[in-house]
Amino acid sequence: MRQVRGLLDPSFLRRKSPTEPVILDPPSTPKCRHLHFRFAREPWERQGYCDLRREIFCEEQSIFEGTDRDEHDADALPIVAVRNRMGVGDEVVGVVRIDERVPGVWWGSRLGVAEPYRKLTDFTAHNVFEDEAPLRFSSVGATLIYKAVSSAHAFGAQRFFAHVQRQNVPLFRRLHWDSIEEVTLHGRLHHKMEADLLCYPASTLLQERALQPA
């Protein structure tokens, strides 16, 4: 109904004078308030995962040139935030990946959110846990972090790390991460940080072990 109301909104009809023709402007795409957080399985989800990573880390931030893929992609599990309209997922709006680099030690990386959704706070998060009960989080990025760490915890993680760009460190600290040291990666200052697993109860999505890297 919200989309229909938008289409019928008279503000989309612009006319400077009675003699000028009516101009019908297409309505802007509204932000969807229902997002699903899950491991990317479908081909379009995996493609959207790769495309959004390239858009953020290559085109927007210019950290990489051409592609941001690296040696960890061979084993990493891709997690996506999917916009859901009328019960159907249609666009990847957030990404993160997790991988186990030594037994019991997991890492998260390539956390990114599509620009229109970075400041979105009024949304419902679906599929964070197996029972699919909708949850509320402060941001799309925070939900991706929670999904990543709680999933790795379920897979047996005893420690969980990430290299976090300096501007994002306050967010991670609010989410119960500790800064271990500062490091320079790709010419930018990062913090090596560790999640407090006591604050991230293991999800029950153990069937996700059958997933394949993107």
PDB file of C-alpha atoms in Angstrom:
ATOM      1  CA  MET A   1       0.000   0.000   0.000  1.00  0.00           C
ATOM      2  CA  ARG A   2       2.854   2.399   0.722  1.00  0.00           C
ATOM      3  CA  GLN A   3       4.058   2.126  -2.863  1.00  0.00           C
ATOM      4  CA  VAL A   4       0.532   2.700  -4.171  1.00  0.00           C
ATOM      5  CA  ARG A   5       0.109   5.793  -2.015  1.00  0.00           C
ATOM      6  CA  GLY A   6       3.418   7.073  -3.345  1.00  0.00           C
ATOM      7  CA  LEU A   7       2.275   6.632  -6.911  1.00  0.00           C
ATOM      8  CA  LEU A   8      -0.929   8.539  -6.153  1.00  0.00           C
ATOM      9  CA  ASP A   9       0.814  11.351  -4.287  1.00  0.00           C
ATOM     10  CA  PRO A  10      -0.102  14.594  -6.079  1.00  0.00           C
ATOM     11  CA  SER A  11       3.330  16.032  -5.305  1.00  0.00           C
ATOM     12  CA  PHE A  12       4.596  14.009  -8.254  1.00  0.00           C
ATOM     13  CA  LEU A  13       2.504  16.194 -10.565  1.00  0.00           C
ATOM     14  CA  ARG A  14       4.433  19.350 -11.351  1.00  0.00           C
ATOM     15  CA  ARG A  15       3.040  22.260 -13.320  1.00  0.00           C
ATOM     16  CA  LYS A  16       4.276  25.847 -13.198  1.00  0.00           C
ATOM     17  CA  SER A  17       1.173  27.342 -14.790  1.00  0.00           C
ATOM     18  CA  PRO A  18      -2.271  26.161 -15.956  1.00  0.00           C
ATOM     19  CA  THR A  19      -1.128  26.369 -19.582  1.00  0.00           C
ATOM     20  CA  GLU A  20       1.873  24.097 -19.143  1.00  0.00           C
ATOM     21  CA  PRO A  21       1.534  20.348 -19.572  1.00  0.00           C
ATOM     22  CA  VAL A  22       1.503  18.171 -16.496  1.00  0.00           C
ATOM     23  CA  ILE A  23       4.839  16.449 -15.882  1.00  0.00           C
ATOM     24  CA  LEU A  24       4.572  13.082 -14.187  1.00  0.00           C
ATOM     25  CA  ASP A  25       7.786  12.425 -12.289  1.00  0.00           C
ATOM     26  CA  PRO A  26       8.565   8.797 -11.483  1.00  0.00           C
ATOM     27  CA  PRO A  27       8.523   8.248  -7.721  1.00  0.00           C
ATOM     28  CA  SER A  28      11.840   7.618  -6.050  1.00  0.00           C
ATOM     29  CA  THR A  29      12.417   4.076  -4.863  1.00  0.00           C
ATOM     30  CA  PRO A  30      11.450   3.925  -1.177  1.00  0.00           C
ATOM     31  CA  LYS A  31      13.749   2.271   1.311  1.00  0.00           C
ATOM     32  CA  CYS A  32      12.445  -1.152   2.210  1.00  0.00           C
ATOM     33  CA  ARG A  33      11.926  -1.707   5.934  1.00  0.00           C
ATOM     34  CA  HIS A  34      12.112  -5.511   5.834  1.00  0.00           C
ATOM     35  CA  LEU A  35      15.610  -6.914   5.393  1.00  0.00           C
ATOM     36  CA  HIS A  36      16.664 -10.550   5.448  1.00  0.00           C
ATOM     37  CA  PHE A  37      20.131 -11.465   6.709  1.00  0.00           C
ATOM     38  CA  ARG A  38      21.348 -14.788   5.387  1.00  0.00           C
ATOM     39  CA  PHE A  39      24.117 -16.695   3.718  1.00  0.00           C
ATOM     40  CA  ALA A  40      24.158 -16.059  -0.014  1.00  0.00           C
ATOM     41  CA  ARG A  41      22.971 -19.185  -1.831  1.00  0.00           C
ATOM     42  CA  GLU A  42      21.136 -18.110  -4.959  1.00  0.00           C
ATOM     43  CA  PRO A  43      23.184 -17.049  -8.006  1.00  0.00           C
ATOM     44  CA  TRP A  44      21.667 -13.546  -7.945  1.00  0.00           C
ATOM     45  CA  GLU A  45      22.540 -13.168  -4.249  1.00  0.00           C
ATOM     46  CA  ARG A  46      26.132 -14.184  -4.878  1.00  0.00           C
ATOM     47  CA  GLN A  47      26.367 -11.847  -7.843  1.00  0.00           C
ATOM     48  CA  GLY A  48      24.890  -9.015  -5.795  1.00  0.00           C
ATOM     49  CA  TYR A  49      27.371  -9.803  -3.024  1.00  0.00           C
ATOM     50  CA  CYS A  50      30.306  -9.496  -5.427  1.00  0.00           C
ATOM     51  CA  ASP A  51      28.887  -6.412  -7.142  1.00  0.00           C
ATOM     52  CA  LEU A  52      28.312  -4.510  -3.895  1.00  0.00           C
ATOM     53  CA  ARG A  53      31.784  -5.352  -2.635  1.00  0.00           C
ATOM     54  CA  ARG A  54      33.296  -4.008  -5.847  1.00  0.00           C
ATOM     55  CA  GLU A  55      31.103  -0.901  -5.719  1.00  0.00           C
ATOM     56  CA  ILE A  56      32.141  -0.069  -2.151  1.00  0.00           C
ATOM     57  CA  PHE A  57      35.769  -1.113  -1.944  1.00  0.00           C
ATOM     58  CA  CYS A  58      36.909  -0.465  -5.530  1.00  0.00           C
ATOM     59  CA  GLU A  59      34.742   2.327  -6.903  1.00  0.00           C
ATOM     60  CA  GLU A  60      33.735   4.297  -3.805  1.00  0.00           C
ATOM     61  CA  GLN A  61      36.666   3.886  -1.422  1.00  0.00           C
ATOM     62  CA  SER A  62      39.338   3.134  -4.058  1.00  0.00           C
ATOM     63  CA  ILE A  63      41.045   0.672  -1.739  1.00  0.00           C
ATOM     64  CA  PHE A  64      41.403  -1.847  -4.555  1.00  0.00           C
ATOM     65  CA  GLU A  65      41.596  -1.518  -8.309  1.00  0.00           C
ATOM     66  CA  GLY A  66      39.291  -3.633 -10.439  1.00  0.00           C
ATOM     67  CA  THR A  67      38.511  -6.326  -7.869  1.00  0.00           C
ATOM     68  CA  ASP A  68      38.638  -6.747  -4.103  1.00  0.00           C
ATOM     69  CA  ARG A  69      38.856 -10.534  -4.197  1.00  0.00           C
ATOM     70  CA  ASP A  70      41.770 -12.107  -2.323  1.00  0.00           C
ATOM     71  CA  GLU A  71      43.056 -15.444  -1.067  1.00  0.00           C
ATOM     72  CA  HIS A  72      40.449 -15.610   1.705  1.00  0.00           C
ATOM     73  CA  ASP A  73      37.549 -15.760  -0.745  1.00  0.00           C
ATOM     74  CA  ALA A  74      38.403 -19.385  -1.490  1.00  0.00           C
ATOM     75  CA  ASP A  75      37.130 -20.393   1.960  1.00  0.00           C
ATOM     76  CA  ALA A  76      34.993 -17.465   3.124  1.00  0.00           C
ATOM     77  CA  LEU A  77      31.230 -17.803   3.552  1.00  0.00           C
ATOM     78  CA  PRO A  78      29.285 -14.842   2.112  1.00  0.00           C
ATOM     79  CA  ILE A  79      26.556 -13.195   4.180  1.00  0.00           C
ATOM     80  CA  VAL A  80      24.129 -10.722   2.638  1.00  0.00           C
ATOM     81  CA  ALA A  81      21.421  -8.312   3.726  1.00  0.00           C
ATOM     82  CA  VAL A  82      18.609  -8.652   1.198  1.00  0.00           C
ATOM     83  CA  ARG A  83      15.870  -6.113   0.594  1.00  0.00           C
ATOM     84  CA  ASN A  84      12.496  -7.830   0.704  1.00  0.00           C
ATOM     85  CA  ARG A  85       9.456  -6.495  -1.139  1.00  0.00           C
ATOM     86  CA  MET A  86       6.062  -8.163  -0.917  1.00  0.00           C
ATOM     87  CA  GLY A  87       7.725 -11.270   0.493  1.00  0.00           C
ATOM     88  CA  VAL A  88      10.332 -11.529  -2.275  1.00  0.00           C
ATOM     89  CA  GLY A  89      14.023 -10.654  -1.997  1.00  0.00           C
ATOM     90  CA  ASP A  90      15.143  -8.460  -4.870  1.00  0.00           C
ATOM     91  CA  GLU A  91      18.392  -6.664  -4.021  1.00  0.00           C
ATOM     92  CA  VAL A  92      21.541  -7.168  -1.943  1.00  0.00           C
ATOM     93  CA  VAL A  93      22.020  -4.074   0.242  1.00  0.00           C
ATOM     94  CA  GLY A  94      24.697  -5.288   2.666  1.00  0.00           C
ATOM     95  CA  VAL A  95      27.610  -7.732   2.700  1.00  0.00           C
ATOM     96  CA  VAL A  96      30.146  -9.370   4.977  1.00  0.00           C
ATOM     97  CA  ARG A  97      32.176 -12.578   4.856  1.00  0.00           C
ATOM     98  CA  ILE A  98      33.480 -14.957   7.515  1.00  0.00           C
ATOM     99  CA  ASP A  99      36.234 -17.559   7.371  1.00  0.00           C
ATOM    100  CA  GLU A 100      38.194 -19.808   9.719  1.00  0.00           C
ATOM    101  CA  ARG A 101      41.926 -19.191   9.246  1.00  0.00           C
ATOM    102  CA  VAL A 102      43.223 -21.531  11.938  1.00  0.00           C
ATOM    103  CA  PRO A 103      41.141 -24.014  13.948  1.00  0.00           C
ATOM    104  CA  GLY A 104      38.778 -22.125  16.233  1.00  0.00           C
ATOM    105  CA  VAL A 105      39.871 -18.683  15.018  1.00  0.00           C
ATOM    106  CA  TRP A 106      37.462 -16.914  12.668  1.00  0.00           C
ATOM    107  CA  TRP A 107      37.671 -13.585  10.886  1.00  0.00           C
ATOM    108  CA  GLY A 108      35.105 -11.209   9.478  1.00  0.00           C
ATOM    109  CA  SER A 109      35.886  -8.904   6.581  1.00  0.00           C
ATOM    110  CA  ARG A 110      34.484  -6.963   3.617  1.00  0.00           C
ATOM    111  CA  LEU A 111      31.697  -5.474   5.709  1.00  0.00           C
ATOM    112  CA  GLY A 112      29.753  -3.003   3.602  1.00  0.00           C
ATOM    113  CA  VAL A 113      26.297  -1.460   3.226  1.00  0.00           C
ATOM    114  CA  ALA A 114      24.754   0.137   0.146  1.00  0.00           C
ATOM    115  CA  GLU A 115      24.718   3.922   0.493  1.00  0.00           C
ATOM    116  CA  PRO A 116      20.906   4.407   0.746  1.00  0.00           C
ATOM    117  CA  TYR A 117      20.782   1.972   3.687  1.00  0.00           C
ATOM    118  CA  ARG A 118      23.715   3.198   5.787  1.00  0.00           C
ATOM    119  CA  LYS A 119      21.648   5.471   8.003  1.00  0.00           C
ATOM    120  CA  LEU A 120      18.554   3.294   8.043  1.00  0.00           C
ATOM    121  CA  THR A 121      17.470   2.588  11.624  1.00  0.00           C
ATOM    122  CA  ASP A 122      13.758   1.854  11.283  1.00  0.00           C
ATOM    123  CA  PHE A 123      13.802  -1.654   9.848  1.00  0.00           C
ATOM    124  CA  THR A 124      13.018  -5.232  10.796  1.00  0.00           C
ATOM    125  CA  ALA A 125      15.770  -7.858  10.603  1.00  0.00           C
ATOM    126  CA  HIS A 126      14.661 -11.324   9.552  1.00  0.00           C
ATOM    127  CA  ASN A 127      16.557 -14.648   9.564  1.00  0.00           C
ATOM    128  CA  VAL A 128      19.222 -13.629  12.048  1.00  0.00           C
ATOM    129  CA  PHE A 129      18.375 -16.838  13.914  1.00  0.00           C
ATOM    130  CA  GLU A 130      16.884 -20.107  12.748  1.00  0.00           C
ATOM    131  CA  ASP A 131      13.417 -19.442  14.192  1.00  0.00           C
ATOM    132  CA  GLU A 132      13.153 -16.434  11.857  1.00  0.00           C
ATOM    133  CA  ALA A 133      11.773 -14.233  14.623  1.00  0.00           C
ATOM    134  CA  PRO A 134      12.140 -10.609  13.443  1.00  0.00           C
ATOM    135  CA  LEU A 135      14.554  -8.516  15.480  1.00  0.00           C
ATOM    136  CA  ARG A 136      15.474  -4.859  15.831  1.00  0.00           C
ATOM    137  CA  PHE A 137      19.011  -3.544  15.497  1.00  0.00           C
ATOM    138  CA  SER A 138      20.500  -0.054  15.416  1.00  0.00           C
ATOM    139  CA  SER A 139      21.780  -0.288  11.842  1.00  0.00           C
ATOM    140  CA  VAL A 140      22.198  -2.619   8.896  1.00  0.00           C
ATOM    141  CA  GLY A 141      25.937  -2.777   9.549  1.00  0.00           C
ATOM    142  CA  ALA A 142      25.401  -3.754  13.188  1.00  0.00           C
ATOM    143  CA  THR A 143      23.034  -6.526  12.123  1.00  0.00           C
ATOM    144  CA  LEU A 144      25.562  -7.895   9.644  1.00  0.00           C
ATOM    145  CA  ILE A 145      28.187  -7.918  12.391  1.00  0.00           C
ATOM    146  CA  TYR A 146      25.846  -9.757  14.741  1.00  0.00           C
ATOM    147  CA  LYS A 147      24.919 -12.288  12.058  1.00  0.00           C
ATOM    148  CA  ALA A 148      28.578 -12.869  11.200  1.00  0.00           C
ATOM    149  CA  VAL A 149      29.861 -13.376  14.739  1.00  0.00           C
ATOM    150  CA  SER A 150      26.923 -15.429  16.033  1.00  0.00           C
ATOM    151  CA  SER A 151      27.145 -17.713  12.991  1.00  0.00           C
ATOM    152  CA  ALA A 152      30.880 -18.232  13.414  1.00  0.00           C
ATOM    153  CA  HIS A 153      30.261 -18.924  17.099  1.00  0.00           C
ATOM    154  CA  ALA A 154      27.827 -21.668  16.093  1.00  0.00           C
ATOM    155  CA  PHE A 155      30.461 -23.109  13.759  1.00  0.00           C
ATOM    156  CA  GLY A 156      32.853 -23.473  16.694  1.00  0.00           C
ATOM    157  CA  ALA A 157      34.660 -20.136  16.822  1.00  0.00           C
ATOM    158  CA  GLN A 158      36.623 -19.619  20.008  1.00  0.00           C
ATOM    159  CA  ARG A 159      37.892 -16.205  18.898  1.00  0.00           C
ATOM    160  CA  PHE A 160      36.664 -13.783  16.239  1.00  0.00           C
ATOM    161  CA  PHE A 161      38.733 -10.962  14.746  1.00  0.00           C
ATOM    162  CA  ALA A 162      38.414  -8.226  12.162  1.00  0.00           C
ATOM    163  CA  HIS A 163      40.557  -5.441  10.750  1.00  0.00           C
ATOM    164  CA  VAL A 164      38.360  -2.371  11.135  1.00  0.00           C
ATOM    165  CA  GLN A 165      38.842   0.950   9.385  1.00  0.00           C
ATOM    166  CA  ARG A 166      39.433   3.744  11.867  1.00  0.00           C
ATOM    167  CA  GLN A 167      36.142   5.548  11.220  1.00  0.00           C
ATOM    168  CA  ASN A 168      34.213   2.383  12.107  1.00  0.00           C
ATOM    169  CA  VAL A 169      35.995   1.625  15.379  1.00  0.00           C
ATOM    170  CA  PRO A 170      33.412   3.438  17.588  1.00  0.00           C
ATOM    171  CA  LEU A 171      30.623   1.274  16.160  1.00  0.00           C
ATOM    172  CA  PHE A 172      32.519  -1.925  16.906  1.00  0.00           C
ATOM    173  CA  ARG A 173      33.346  -0.775  20.424  1.00  0.00           C
ATOM    174  CA  ARG A 174      29.652  -0.187  21.088  1.00  0.00           C
ATOM    175  CA  LEU A 175      29.056  -3.733  19.880  1.00  0.00           C
ATOM    176  CA  HIS A 176      31.469  -5.223  22.454  1.00  0.00           C
ATOM    177  CA  TRP A 177      34.671  -5.408  20.458  1.00  0.00           C
ATOM    178  CA  ASP A 178      38.119  -4.623  21.879  1.00  0.00           C
ATOM    179  CA  SER A 179      40.902  -2.931  19.945  1.00  0.00           C
ATOM    180  CA  ILE A 180      44.133  -4.925  20.094  1.00  0.00           C
ATOM    181  CA  GLU A 181      46.472  -2.876  17.930  1.00  0.00           C
ATOM    182  CA  GLU A 182      46.621  -0.370  15.095  1.00  0.00           C
ATOM    183  CA  VAL A 183      47.836  -1.608  11.728  1.00  0.00           C
ATOM    184  CA  THR A 184      48.152  -0.107   8.260  1.00  0.00           C
ATOM    185  CA  LEU A 185      46.491  -2.098   5.483  1.00  0.00           C
ATOM    186  CA  HIS A 186      46.207  -0.981   1.862  1.00  0.00           C
ATOM    187  CA  GLY A 187      47.572   2.406   2.887  1.00  0.00           C
ATOM    188  CA  ARG A 188      44.867   3.023   5.501  1.00  0.00           C
ATOM    189  CA  LEU A 189      44.863   2.885   9.268  1.00  0.00           C
ATOM    190  CA  HIS A 190      42.916  -0.047  10.702  1.00  0.00           C
ATOM    191  CA  HIS A 191      42.405  -1.482  14.156  1.00  0.00           C
ATOM    192  CA  LYS A 192      42.761  -5.189  14.738  1.00  0.00           C
ATOM    193  CA  MET A 193      39.728  -5.898  16.921  1.00  0.00           C
ATOM    194  CA  GLU A 194      38.274  -8.911  18.700  1.00  0.00           C
ATOM    195  CA  ALA A 195      34.623  -9.613  19.467  1.00  0.00           C
ATOM    196  CA  ASP A 196      33.482 -10.597  22.946  1.00  0.00           C
ATOM    197  CA  LEU A 197      31.808 -13.905  22.108  1.00  0.00           C
ATOM    198  CA  LEU A 198      29.847 -13.814  25.355  1.00  0.00           C
ATOM    199  CA  CYS A 199      27.807 -11.030  23.757  1.00  0.00           C
ATOM    200  CA  TYR A 200      27.160 -13.058  20.600  1.00  0.00           C
ATOM    201  CA  PRO A 201      25.297 -16.266  21.465  1.00  0.00           C
ATOM    202  CA  ALA A 202      25.737 -18.965  18.868  1.00  0.00           C
ATOM    203  CA  SER A 203      23.010 -19.040  16.275  1.00  0.00           C
ATOM    204  CA  THR A 204      21.412 -22.397  15.534  1.00  0.00           C
ATOM    205  CA  LEU A 205      22.018 -22.318  11.785  1.00  0.00           C
ATOM    206  CA  LEU A 206      24.391 -25.259  11.854  1.00  0.00           C
ATOM    207  CA  GLN A 207      23.040 -26.534   8.555  1.00  0.00           C
ATOM    208  CA  GLU A 208      24.921 -23.632   6.974  1.00  0.00           C
ATOM    209  CA  ARG A 209      28.060 -25.791   7.138  1.00  0.00           C
ATOM    210  CA  ALA A 210      27.032 -27.118   3.756  1.00  0.00           C
ATOM    211  CA  LEU A 211      27.504 -23.668   2.226  1.00  0.00           C
ATOM    212  CA  GLN A 212      30.122 -23.022  -0.410  1.00  0.00           C
ATOM    213  CA  PRO A 213      32.300 -19.901  -0.691  1.00  0.00           C
ATOM    214  CA  ALA A 214      31.181 -17.327  -3.244  1.00  0.00           C
TER     215      ALA A 214
END
